[in-house]
Each structure stands twice: as C-alpha cells, then as structure tokens.
C-alpha cells in the first residue's frame, strides 16, 4: 500500500502530525463556533440564517487562502477544489454538514469540514498537486432543524432532492424554503446546478455521537453500514370510563394495554440484541385526566438495524405481539408505518483500506454500525463511500457539552489524510474508481 506517511517512517512523525492536526482542529472549530454562538449556549446555525451564511463565506475565504478553487452550487453547498493533474477524472470528495441543531455542539458536522481542510493543506504542503482532483465540501444542510426536511445539501448533490422537495415548506416563522434560500443569495439559475455525476468517492469523518468508542477505549470507528429505520404510529382504543365506579376486571384501559406493549417492545429488542434498537419516544393519551380510565393511547415506535431482513422480521413479530396484547386487554389496535429507510452499507474496499491504515499505524479501531443517519448515506447512492468516526465524550451530541479531545480529532484527521492520499495521489485509486 502506497502511503504518504509510511509505517516505516518513525512513529514519532505520526504522533507529531496527529497532535498538530488536533491542535489546529481545535483552533478551527473554536473559530467556526463563533458563527452562530448561541447566548443560550452552544451553536445555532440553521440553514440560510445569517450565522450560516457568515460561516460559509468565512470558510470560502479560508479555502481560498489554502490555494483551493472555491465554488458555491445553487443550493449553497460550498466546495474547495484542489485540481489534480488529470482534471477530467472524477473527484475525490470529503466533508460534512455546516448546519447545526438549535443549541448544538461545535463538532457535529463541522469537524469533518475542518478535518478535510487540514488534511488537504498538509497534502499540498508535502506532495503538491494530486493526480486527481480532491474536493472539500461544506454541505448546506443535514439536520432538518429549520425546515421539515433533512439532507438538503447531500440530497441535492446526489439527486435525492430537487426543487419539488422544498415545495410548500416553511419554517416556524412562516418563511418559505425558497424565500430563505434566495435571501441567503442562492437558488439563482446562473449558479452551478447541484447534481453531480463526476464524484469517484466520498469520505465523511464525523464524531460518533454515541458512547461505544469511548467505552471500548478506541480511537477510530470504521462504519460498515448506516442503519435502516422503520417508524410506526400505534393507536390503542379502549373505553374511557369512570375511575371510581368501573371494577378492575371490567375495564378496557388503553393506557394499561399500551404499557404492556411498551414493555414487550423493550424486552423483544433486548432479546434480539445489538445492533437492533427500538424506542417508544412519544406517548399521548385521551382524555389524560386523573379520574378517567384512558380511552385512547397513541405512541410511536422507532426501530433500527443494519440488516433489512432482521429489521423486517423484528417488526413483523413485534406487531404480532402488540395485537396479542390488545386481544388480552380487550382493546383495539391500529398502526401505520410512516417511515421506512433501508440500511445503507458503506463501501467494502474503502473500509478495508481504512482498517489497513489503522493497523499499519497501530491505531485502535473497530468496525461499527452508525445508529444515526448521515450525509454519507446519500453519497453511497452515487459513489463508493466511507465513513469514519472519532469518539464523543460521554456519547453526548446535539448539545453544548458535545466534546472530542484534540488527540482523538488529530488521529481521525491523520486517517483521513492517509485515505485522501491513497485516493488522490497514489496508484491505488484505480482499484476503486
Ligand atoms: Zn452530523
């Protein structure tokens, strides 16, 4: 394997580079978190907001300083391109999303962009022009925090979203998606259209947002797949009645039945084991009054697994069990499945290469499933895609307490730089694309 820092070079150099990357990443993320610093804590950088625009423009300037060719596409995705010798060859693209949730942390998404910038700067410094073009992308939107839609940035690039996707969407203040996009300076026909058919591979470096790597004391997570998700709305109908005059065995209590159902879902999920997870996240009841037996209960179930068949079997058995519980309790059950996203496996060869990089440099790692959705799942639709995780302290994310140590960030950037070298500079890319 052709590497830019080979295993035969001193370990010292690897440690030195990782520590340099970590310190620089801390500085960059500190700077970027000033765009949208929320007085209530954390960072709020919603799509097309002033803070969002300021962050994208500042990044564009920083990319230009690094010698990259800067381009915004029509929806506001920002690219910094390092043009390769073979400028016609499809590009290697790396990056993540610039938007945040409300009062989010300063690592989610933007770490992958800062990391890409630092890795590419080092590659330029040490190796100059790549064989093929390497692009850093700061994706417009992933979180769905302002408008009721997610993956607007990566979805626009990969053909999953288009103008029709935003039709009729408004934010909490009644501003339409299009108005917001135009106010930020995008959506103009003279701007480059978003869909791309010239991407050879995509790599996303991201914080884990979970507790696995920290618990296992590992530096790197190599994502084998992003889980599929099925979500159900369940409605249990019994009979609302007097809490004092209805004997216990003559009740049709919609909440008592729902409680048995929630317990059975949890027990089935524990029996099934990781990586399956099932969550009842919302529960409403009617009439929700202290002295009335609940007549109706509605709840949601969110089930995730990286294997579609196992996910289907679990859901089928779960619904069968809920029906049985409804029968025993004398209540009626109706359900609808309102979300069905298939699992997305990441590229096998890129995973193998990531593992090889970790192994050669003595970096601790494990293969793992991503329980959260990411831009990478959009890109895997159009090109080989790899996703790499670094640890999150206490597994916390989407919070001002989100934190990843400088050392862990540095190690992740080192791995990213090696992968970009392999794909952009070395001969090895021919095996992939
Ligand atoms: Zn993210």
CSV table of C-alpha atoms and ligand atoms in Angstrom, one decimal:
chain,number,residue,atom,x,y,z
A,1,UNK,CA,0.0,0.0,0.0
A,2,UNK,CA,1.4,3.4,-1.1
A,3,UNK,CA,1.2,5.8,1.8
A,4,UNK,CA,2.2,9.4,2.4
A,5,UNK,CA,3.5,8.6,5.9
A,6,UNK,CA,4.6,5.0,5.6
A,7,UNK,CA,4.7,2.7,8.6
A,8,UNK,CA,8.5,2.5,8.2
A,9,UNK,CA,8.7,6.2,8.9
A,10,UNK,CA,9.1,7.0,12.6
A,11,UNK,CA,6.2,6.6,14.9
A,12,UNK,CA,7.3,9.9,16.2
A,13,UNK,CA,6.2,11.6,12.9
A,14,UNK,CA,2.8,10.0,13.1
A,15,UNK,CA,2.3,11.2,16.6
A,16,UNK,CA,3.7,14.6,15.7
A,17,UNK,CA,1.3,15.0,12.8
A,18,UNK,CA,-1.7,13.8,14.7
A,19,UNK,CA,-1.0,16.2,17.5
A,20,UNK,CA,-0.5,19.1,15.1
A,21,UNK,CA,-3.8,18.2,13.4
A,22,UNK,CA,-5.6,18.0,16.7
A,23,UNK,CA,-4.4,21.4,17.9
A,24,UNK,CA,-5.2,23.0,14.6
A,25,UNK,CA,-8.7,21.4,14.5
A,26,UNK,CA,-9.4,22.8,18.0
A,27,UNK,CA,-8.4,26.3,16.8
A,28,UNK,CA,-10.5,26.0,13.6
A,29,UNK,CA,-13.6,24.7,15.4
A,30,UNK,CA,-13.2,27.4,18.1
A,31,UNK,CA,-13.3,30.0,15.3
A,32,UNK,CA,-16.2,28.3,13.4
A,33,UNK,CA,-18.3,28.1,16.5
A,34,UNK,CA,-18.3,31.9,16.8
A,35,UNK,CA,-20.6,31.8,13.8
A,36,UNK,CA,-24.0,31.2,15.4
A,37,UNK,CA,-22.7,31.2,19.0
A,38,UNK,CA,-26.0,31.0,20.9
A,39,UNK,CA,-26.5,33.2,24.0
A,40,UNK,CA,-28.5,30.2,25.5
A,41,UNK,CA,-25.4,28.0,25.0
A,42,UNK,CA,-23.8,26.1,22.2
A,43,UNK,CA,-24.1,26.9,18.5
A,44,UNK,CA,-27.3,27.5,16.5
A,45,UNK,CA,-26.5,27.7,12.8
A,46,UNK,CA,-29.7,27.0,10.9
A,47,UNK,CA,-29.9,26.7,7.1
A,48,UNK,CA,-29.7,30.0,5.3
A,49,UNK,CA,-29.6,32.0,8.5
A,50,UNK,CA,-27.2,34.9,9.0
A,51,UNK,CA,-24.9,32.8,11.1
A,52,UNK,CA,-25.0,30.0,8.4
A,53,UNK,CA,-24.1,32.5,5.6
A,54,UNK,CA,-21.3,34.1,7.6
A,55,UNK,CA,-19.8,30.6,8.3
A,56,UNK,CA,-20.0,29.5,4.7
A,57,UNK,CA,-18.4,32.8,3.5
A,58,UNK,CA,-15.6,32.6,6.1
A,59,UNK,CA,-14.9,29.0,5.1
A,60,UNK,CA,-14.8,30.0,1.5
A,61,UNK,CA,-12.2,32.6,2.3
A,62,UNK,CA,-10.2,30.1,4.3
A,63,UNK,CA,-10.3,27.6,1.5
A,64,UNK,CA,-9.1,30.3,-1.0
A,65,UNK,CA,-6.2,31.1,1.3
A,66,UNK,CA,-5.3,27.4,1.2
A,67,UNK,CA,-5.0,27.7,-2.6
A,68,UNK,CA,-8.2,25.9,-3.3
A,69,UNK,CA,-10.7,26.9,-6.1
A,70,UNK,CA,-13.9,27.9,-4.3
A,71,UNK,CA,-17.3,27.3,-5.8
A,72,UNK,CA,-20.8,27.5,-4.3
A,73,UNK,CA,-23.5,25.5,-6.0
A,74,UNK,CA,-27.1,26.6,-6.5
A,75,UNK,CA,-28.4,25.4,-3.1
A,76,UNK,CA,-25.4,26.8,-1.1
A,77,UNK,CA,-23.1,23.7,-0.9
A,78,UNK,CA,-19.5,25.1,-0.7
A,79,UNK,CA,-16.6,23.3,-2.5
A,80,UNK,CA,-12.9,24.0,-2.1
A,81,UNK,CA,-11.2,22.2,-5.0
A,82,UNK,CA,-7.6,21.1,-5.3
A,83,UNK,CA,-7.4,20.5,-9.0
A,84,UNK,CA,-5.5,17.3,-10.0
A,85,UNK,CA,-3.2,16.6,-12.9
A,86,UNK,CA,-5.9,14.6,-14.6
A,87,UNK,CA,-8.6,17.3,-14.3
A,88,UNK,CA,-11.1,15.2,-16.2
A,89,UNK,CA,-11.0,12.3,-13.8
A,90,UNK,CA,-13.9,12.2,-11.3
A,91,UNK,CA,-13.1,13.8,-8.0
A,92,UNK,CA,-12.5,12.5,-4.5
A,93,UNK,CA,-14.8,14.4,-2.2
A,94,UNK,CA,-14.7,14.8,1.6
A,95,UNK,CA,-16.6,16.9,4.1
A,96,UNK,CA,-19.7,17.1,6.1
A,97,UNK,CA,-22.5,19.5,7.0
A,98,UNK,CA,-22.2,23.1,8.2
A,99,UNK,CA,-25.7,23.4,9.8
A,100,UNK,CA,-26.4,22.6,13.4
A,101,UNK,CA,-29.4,21.8,15.5
A,102,UNK,CA,-30.6,24.5,18.0
A,103,UNK,CA,-28.0,24.9,20.8
A,104,UNK,CA,-25.9,22.2,19.2
A,105,UNK,CA,-22.3,21.4,19.8
A,106,UNK,CA,-19.2,22.7,17.9
A,107,UNK,CA,-18.1,19.3,16.5
A,108,UNK,CA,-21.1,17.7,14.8
A,109,UNK,CA,-20.7,18.1,11.0
A,110,UNK,CA,-18.2,20.9,11.1
A,111,UNK,CA,-15.4,18.7,12.4
A,112,UNK,CA,-15.5,16.8,9.1
A,113,UNK,CA,-15.1,20.0,7.2
A,114,UNK,CA,-12.3,21.4,9.3
A,115,UNK,CA,-10.6,18.0,9.2
A,116,UNK,CA,-10.8,17.9,5.4
A,117,UNK,CA,-9.2,21.4,5.2
A,118,UNK,CA,-6.3,20.5,7.5
A,119,UNK,CA,-5.7,17.2,5.8
A,120,UNK,CA,-5.7,18.8,2.3
A,121,UNK,CA,-3.4,21.6,3.4
A,122,UNK,CA,-0.8,19.1,4.6
A,123,UNK,CA,-1.1,17.0,1.4
A,124,UNK,CA,-0.5,20.2,-0.6
A,125,UNK,CA,2.5,21.1,1.5
A,126,UNK,CA,4.1,17.7,1.3
A,127,UNK,CA,3.1,16.4,-2.1
A,128,UNK,CA,1.8,19.3,-4.2
A,129,UNK,CA,-0.7,18.6,-6.9
A,130,UNK,CA,-2.7,15.3,-6.7
A,131,UNK,CA,-3.2,13.0,-9.6
A,132,UNK,CA,-6.9,13.6,-9.4
A,133,UNK,CA,-9.0,16.4,-8.0
A,134,UNK,CA,-9.7,16.4,-4.3
A,135,UNK,CA,-12.6,18.5,-3.1
A,136,UNK,CA,-13.6,19.6,0.3
A,137,UNK,CA,-17.4,20.1,0.7
A,138,UNK,CA,-19.2,22.1,3.3
A,139,UNK,CA,-22.7,20.7,2.9
A,140,UNK,CA,-25.6,23.2,3.2
A,141,UNK,CA,-27.9,21.2,5.4
A,142,UNK,CA,-28.3,17.8,7.1
A,143,UNK,CA,-30.2,18.2,10.4
A,144,UNK,CA,-33.7,19.3,9.4
A,145,UNK,CA,-33.6,21.9,12.1
A,146,UNK,CA,-35.2,24.8,10.3
A,147,UNK,CA,-37.4,23.2,7.7
A,148,UNK,CA,-39.1,19.8,7.9
A,149,UNK,CA,-36.7,18.1,5.6
A,150,UNK,CA,-33.2,16.5,6.0
A,151,UNK,CA,-30.1,16.0,3.8
A,152,UNK,CA,-30.9,19.0,1.6
A,153,UNK,CA,-27.2,19.5,0.9
A,154,UNK,CA,-26.1,16.0,0.1
A,155,UNK,CA,-29.5,15.1,-1.3
A,156,UNK,CA,-29.3,17.9,-3.8
A,157,UNK,CA,-25.9,16.7,-5.0
A,158,UNK,CA,-26.9,13.0,-5.3
A,159,UNK,CA,-30.3,13.6,-7.0
A,160,UNK,CA,-32.4,12.6,-3.9
A,161,UNK,CA,-33.7,16.1,-3.5
A,162,UNK,CA,-34.7,18.7,-6.1
A,163,UNK,CA,-36.9,21.9,-6.3
A,164,UNK,CA,-40.0,19.7,-5.8
A,165,UNK,CA,-38.7,18.5,-2.4
A,166,UNK,CA,-39.0,22.0,-0.9
A,167,UNK,CA,-42.3,22.9,-2.4
A,168,UNK,CA,-44.7,24.3,0.3
A,169,UNK,CA,-42.2,24.0,3.1
A,170,UNK,CA,-42.0,26.9,5.6
A,171,UNK,CA,-40.0,27.4,8.8
A,172,UNK,CA,-41.5,28.2,12.3
A,173,UNK,CA,-41.8,31.9,11.3
A,174,UNK,CA,-43.7,31.2,8.1
A,175,UNK,CA,-40.7,31.9,5.8
A,176,UNK,CA,-40.8,29.6,2.7
A,177,UNK,CA,-37.8,27.5,1.9
A,178,UNK,CA,-37.3,29.3,-1.4
A,179,UNK,CA,-37.5,32.8,0.2
A,180,UNK,CA,-34.9,31.7,2.8
A,181,UNK,CA,-32.6,30.3,0.1
A,182,UNK,CA,-32.9,33.5,-2.1
A,183,UNK,CA,-32.3,35.8,0.9
A,184,UNK,CA,-29.0,33.9,1.5
A,185,UNK,CA,-28.1,34.5,-2.1
A,186,UNK,CA,-28.8,31.1,-3.6
A,187,UNK,CA,-31.4,29.5,-5.9
A,188,UNK,CA,-30.3,31.5,-9.0
A,189,UNK,CA,-30.3,29.8,-12.3
A,190,UNK,CA,-26.9,31.2,-13.2
A,191,UNK,CA,-25.4,29.3,-10.2
A,192,UNK,CA,-24.0,25.8,-10.9
A,193,UNK,CA,-26.7,23.2,-10.6
A,194,UNK,CA,-26.2,20.9,-7.6
A,195,UNK,CA,-26.5,17.3,-9.0
A,196,UNK,CA,-23.1,15.7,-9.7
A,197,UNK,CA,-22.1,12.7,-11.8
A,198,UNK,CA,-18.4,13.2,-11.5
A,199,UNK,CA,-17.6,12.1,-8.0
A,200,UNK,CA,-15.4,9.0,-7.7
A,201,UNK,CA,-15.6,8.5,-3.9
A,202,UNK,CA,-16.8,10.3,-0.8
A,203,UNK,CA,-15.3,10.2,2.7
A,204,UNK,CA,-17.0,11.6,5.7
A,205,UNK,CA,-15.2,12.0,9.0
A,206,UNK,CA,-17.6,12.6,11.9
A,207,UNK,CA,-17.9,12.4,15.7
A,208,UNK,CA,-19.5,9.2,16.8
A,209,UNK,CA,-22.3,10.9,18.8
A,210,UNK,CA,-22.5,7.7,20.8
A,211,UNK,CA,-20.6,6.1,23.6
A,212,UNK,CA,-19.2,2.9,22.1
A,213,UNK,CA,-15.7,4.1,21.1
A,214,UNK,CA,-15.1,5.9,24.4
A,215,UNK,CA,-16.3,2.8,26.4
A,216,UNK,CA,-14.1,0.5,24.4
A,217,UNK,CA,-11.2,3.0,24.6
A,218,UNK,CA,-10.8,3.0,20.8
A,219,UNK,CA,-9.6,5.9,18.6
A,220,UNK,CA,-11.4,5.1,15.3
A,221,UNK,CA,-14.7,3.7,14.3
A,222,UNK,CA,-15.0,2.3,10.7
A,223,UNK,CA,-18.6,2.5,9.8
A,224,UNK,CA,-19.7,-0.7,8.0
A,225,UNK,CA,-23.3,0.5,7.5
A,226,UNK,CA,-25.8,3.2,8.4
A,227,UNK,CA,-28.8,1.6,10.0
A,228,UNK,CA,-32.2,1.3,8.4
A,229,UNK,CA,-35.1,2.8,10.3
A,230,UNK,CA,-38.8,2.0,10.4
A,231,UNK,CA,-41.1,4.2,12.4
A,232,UNK,CA,-44.7,3.3,13.4
A,233,UNK,CA,-47.6,5.2,14.7
A,234,UNK,CA,-49.7,3.0,17.0
A,235,UNK,CA,-53.2,3.7,18.2
A,236,UNK,CA,-54.8,1.8,21.0
A,237,UNK,CA,-58.6,2.3,21.6
A,238,UNK,CA,-60.3,1.1,24.7
A,239,UNK,CA,-63.2,2.7,26.6
A,240,UNK,CA,-62.9,5.9,28.6
A,241,UNK,CA,-64.9,5.4,31.8
A,242,UNK,CA,-65.3,6.4,35.5
A,243,UNK,CA,-62.2,5.7,37.6
A,244,UNK,CA,-64.3,5.1,40.7
A,245,UNK,CA,-67.2,3.0,39.5
A,246,UNK,CA,-65.6,0.7,37.0
A,247,UNK,CA,-64.3,-2.5,38.6
A,248,UNK,CA,-60.7,-3.5,37.6
A,249,UNK,CA,-61.7,-6.6,35.6
A,250,UNK,CA,-64.4,-4.8,33.6
A,251,UNK,CA,-62.1,-2.1,32.2
A,252,UNK,CA,-60.8,-1.6,28.7
A,253,UNK,CA,-57.9,0.6,29.7
A,254,UNK,CA,-56.0,1.9,26.7
A,255,UNK,CA,-53.0,3.0,28.7
A,256,UNK,CA,-52.6,-0.2,30.7
A,257,UNK,CA,-52.6,-2.1,27.4
A,258,UNK,CA,-50.1,0.4,25.9
A,259,UNK,CA,-47.9,0.0,28.9
A,260,UNK,CA,-47.8,-3.8,28.4
A,261,UNK,CA,-47.0,-3.1,24.7
A,262,UNK,CA,-44.1,-0.7,25.5
A,263,UNK,CA,-42.6,-3.3,27.9
A,264,UNK,CA,-42.9,-6.1,25.3
A,265,UNK,CA,-41.2,-3.9,22.6
A,266,UNK,CA,-38.3,-3.3,25.0
A,267,UNK,CA,-38.0,-6.9,26.0
A,268,UNK,CA,-38.1,-8.1,22.4
A,269,UNK,CA,-35.4,-5.6,21.5
A,270,UNK,CA,-33.1,-6.7,24.4
A,271,UNK,CA,-33.6,-10.3,23.4
A,272,UNK,CA,-32.8,-9.5,19.7
A,273,UNK,CA,-29.5,-7.8,20.8
A,274,UNK,CA,-27.3,-5.2,19.2
A,275,UNK,CA,-27.3,-3.5,16.8
A,276,UNK,CA,-31.1,-3.6,16.9
A,277,UNK,CA,-32.6,-0.7,18.9
A,278,UNK,CA,-36.3,0.0,19.4
A,279,UNK,CA,-37.7,3.1,21.1
A,280,UNK,CA,-41.1,4.3,22.1
A,281,UNK,CA,-40.4,8.0,22.1
A,282,UNK,CA,-43.8,9.7,22.1
A,283,UNK,CA,-46.9,8.8,24.0
A,284,UNK,CA,-50.2,10.6,24.2
A,285,UNK,CA,-53.4,9.6,25.9
A,286,UNK,CA,-57.0,10.7,26.0
A,287,UNK,CA,-58.6,12.1,27.9
A,288,UNK,CA,-55.5,12.4,30.1
A,289,UNK,CA,-57.5,13.1,33.2
A,290,UNK,CA,-56.8,11.9,36.8
A,291,UNK,CA,-60.2,10.4,37.4
A,292,UNK,CA,-61.0,8.8,34.0
A,293,UNK,CA,-59.8,5.5,32.6
A,294,UNK,CA,-57.8,6.3,29.4
A,295,UNK,CA,-59.9,5.6,26.3
A,296,UNK,CA,-57.2,6.1,23.7
A,297,UNK,CA,-53.4,5.9,23.6
A,298,UNK,CA,-51.2,6.8,20.7
A,299,UNK,CA,-47.5,6.1,20.7
A,300,UNK,CA,-44.6,5.9,18.2
A,301,UNK,CA,-42.1,3.1,17.7
A,302,UNK,CA,-38.7,3.7,16.1
A,303,UNK,CA,-36.8,0.5,15.2
A,304,UNK,CA,-33.3,0.4,13.7
A,305,UNK,CA,-30.9,-2.3,12.5
A,306,UNK,CA,-28.3,-2.5,9.8
A,307,UNK,CA,-29.8,-5.7,8.3
A,308,UNK,CA,-33.1,-5.1,6.4
A,309,UNK,CA,-34.2,-8.7,6.7
A,310,UNK,CA,-33.7,-8.8,10.5
A,311,UNK,CA,-35.4,-5.4,10.8
A,312,UNK,CA,-38.4,-6.7,8.9
A,313,UNK,CA,-38.7,-9.9,10.9
A,314,UNK,CA,-38.4,-8.0,14.2
A,315,UNK,CA,-41.1,-5.5,13.1
A,316,UNK,CA,-43.4,-8.3,12.0
A,317,UNK,CA,-43.1,-10.2,15.2
A,318,UNK,CA,-43.4,-7.0,17.3
A,319,UNK,CA,-46.7,-6.1,15.6
A,320,UNK,CA,-48.0,-9.6,16.1
A,321,UNK,CA,-47.2,-9.4,19.8
A,322,UNK,CA,-48.9,-6.0,20.1
A,323,UNK,CA,-52.0,-7.5,18.5
A,324,UNK,CA,-52.0,-10.3,21.0
A,325,UNK,CA,-51.6,-7.9,23.9
A,326,UNK,CA,-54.5,-5.8,22.5
A,327,UNK,CA,-56.6,-9.0,22.4
A,328,UNK,CA,-55.9,-9.9,26.1
A,329,UNK,CA,-56.7,-6.4,27.2
A,330,UNK,CA,-59.9,-6.1,25.2
A,331,UNK,CA,-58.7,-3.0,23.3
A,332,UNK,CA,-58.4,-2.3,19.5
A,333,UNK,CA,-55.1,-1.7,17.8
A,334,UNK,CA,-54.4,0.1,14.6
A,335,UNK,CA,-50.9,1.1,13.3
A,336,UNK,CA,-49.3,2.7,10.3
A,337,UNK,CA,-45.7,2.7,9.2
A,338,UNK,CA,-44.7,6.3,8.3
A,339,UNK,CA,-41.1,5.9,7.8
A,340,UNK,CA,-39.1,3.1,6.0
A,341,UNK,CA,-35.5,3.8,5.3
A,342,UNK,CA,-33.4,0.9,4.2
A,343,UNK,CA,-29.9,0.2,5.8
A,344,UNK,CA,-27.1,1.6,3.7
A,345,UNK,CA,-23.8,-0.4,3.7
A,346,UNK,CA,-20.7,1.6,3.2
A,347,UNK,CA,-18.1,0.6,0.5
A,348,UNK,CA,-16.3,-2.6,1.5
A,349,UNK,CA,-12.9,-1.7,-0.2
A,350,UNK,CA,-12.7,1.7,1.3
A,351,UNK,CA,-13.5,0.1,4.7
A,352,UNK,CA,-10.7,-2.3,4.2
A,353,UNK,CA,-8.3,0.5,3.4
A,354,UNK,CA,-9.3,2.4,6.4
A,355,UNK,CA,-8.7,-0.7,8.5
A,356,UNK,CA,-5.3,-1.1,6.8
A,357,UNK,CA,-4.3,2.5,7.7
A,358,UNK,CA,-5.3,1.9,11.3
A,359,UNK,CA,-3.5,-1.4,11.5
A,360,UNK,CA,-0.2,-0.1,10.0
A,361,UNK,CA,0.0,2.8,12.3
A,362,UNK,CA,-1.1,1.0,15.5
A,363,UNK,CA,-4.3,2.9,15.8
A,364,UNK,CA,-7.0,1.2,17.8
A,365,UNK,CA,-10.3,0.8,15.8
A,366,UNK,CA,-13.4,-1.3,15.4
A,367,UNK,CA,-15.9,-1.8,12.7
A,368,UNK,CA,-19.3,-0.4,13.7
A,369,UNK,CA,-22.8,0.4,12.6
A,370,UNK,CA,-24.0,4.0,12.7
A,371,UNK,CA,-27.3,4.2,14.5
A,372,UNK,CA,-27.8,7.8,13.3
A,373,UNK,CA,-28.3,9.0,9.7
A,374,UNK,CA,-25.5,10.9,7.9
A,375,UNK,CA,-24.8,12.6,4.6
A,376,UNK,CA,-22.6,9.5,3.7
A,377,UNK,CA,-25.8,7.5,3.1
A,378,UNK,CA,-26.8,9.9,0.4
A,379,UNK,CA,-23.4,9.7,-1.4
A,380,UNK,CA,-23.3,5.9,-1.3
A,381,UNK,CA,-26.2,6.1,-3.8
A,382,UNK,CA,-23.9,7.6,-6.4
A,383,UNK,CA,-20.3,6.6,-5.5
A,384,UNK,CA,-18.2,4.4,-3.2
A,385,UNK,CA,-18.4,6.0,0.3
A,386,UNK,CA,-16.5,5.6,3.5
A,387,UNK,CA,-17.5,6.9,6.9
A,388,UNK,CA,-15.0,7.2,9.8
A,389,UNK,CA,-15.9,8.0,13.5
A,390,UNK,CA,-13.9,9.5,16.3
A,391,UNK,CA,-15.0,9.3,20.0
A,392,UNK,CA,-17.6,11.6,21.6
A,393,UNK,CA,-17.1,12.3,25.3
A,394,UNK,CA,-19.8,10.5,27.3
A,395,UNK,CA,-21.5,9.9,24.0
A,396,UNK,CA,-23.1,13.3,24.1
A,397,UNK,CA,-24.1,15.2,20.9
A,398,UNK,CA,-26.6,17.8,19.8
A,399,UNK,CA,-25.7,19.6,23.0
A,400,UNK,CA,-23.3,22.4,24.1
A,401,UNK,CA,-21.5,19.7,26.1
A,402,UNK,CA,-20.5,17.8,22.9
A,403,UNK,CA,-16.7,17.2,23.1
A,404,UNK,CA,-14.0,15.3,21.3
A,405,UNK,CA,-10.4,15.6,22.5
A,406,UNK,CA,-7.7,17.2,20.5
A,407,UNK,CA,-5.9,13.9,20.4
A,408,UNK,CA,-8.9,12.0,19.1
A,409,UNK,CA,-9.6,14.7,16.5
A,410,UNK,CA,-6.0,14.6,15.3
A,411,UNK,CA,-6.0,10.8,14.9
A,412,UNK,CA,-9.1,11.0,12.8
A,413,UNK,CA,-7.6,13.7,10.6
A,414,UNK,CA,-4.4,11.6,10.2
A,415,UNK,CA,-6.5,8.6,8.9
A,416,UNK,CA,-8.5,11.0,6.6
A,417,UNK,CA,-5.2,12.4,5.2
A,418,UNK,CA,-3.9,8.8,4.5
A,419,UNK,CA,-7.2,7.9,2.7
A,420,UNK,CA,-7.1,11.1,0.6
A,421,UNK,CA,-3.5,10.4,-0.3
A,422,UNK,CA,-4.4,6.9,-1.4
A,423,UNK,CA,-7.3,8.0,-3.5
A,424,UNK,CA,-6.0,11.3,-4.8
A,425,UNK,CA,-2.2,10.8,-5.1
A,426,UNK,CA,-1.4,7.1,-5.2
A,427,UNK,CA,-2.0,4.5,-7.9
A,428,UNK,CA,-4.3,2.6,-5.5
A,429,UNK,CA,-7.4,4.7,-6.5
A,430,UNK,CA,-7.6,2.7,-9.7
A,431,UNK,CA,-8.8,-0.2,-7.7
A,432,UNK,CA,-11.8,1.8,-6.5
A,433,UNK,CA,-12.9,4.0,-9.3
B,1,LIG,ZN1,-23.8,15.4,11.8
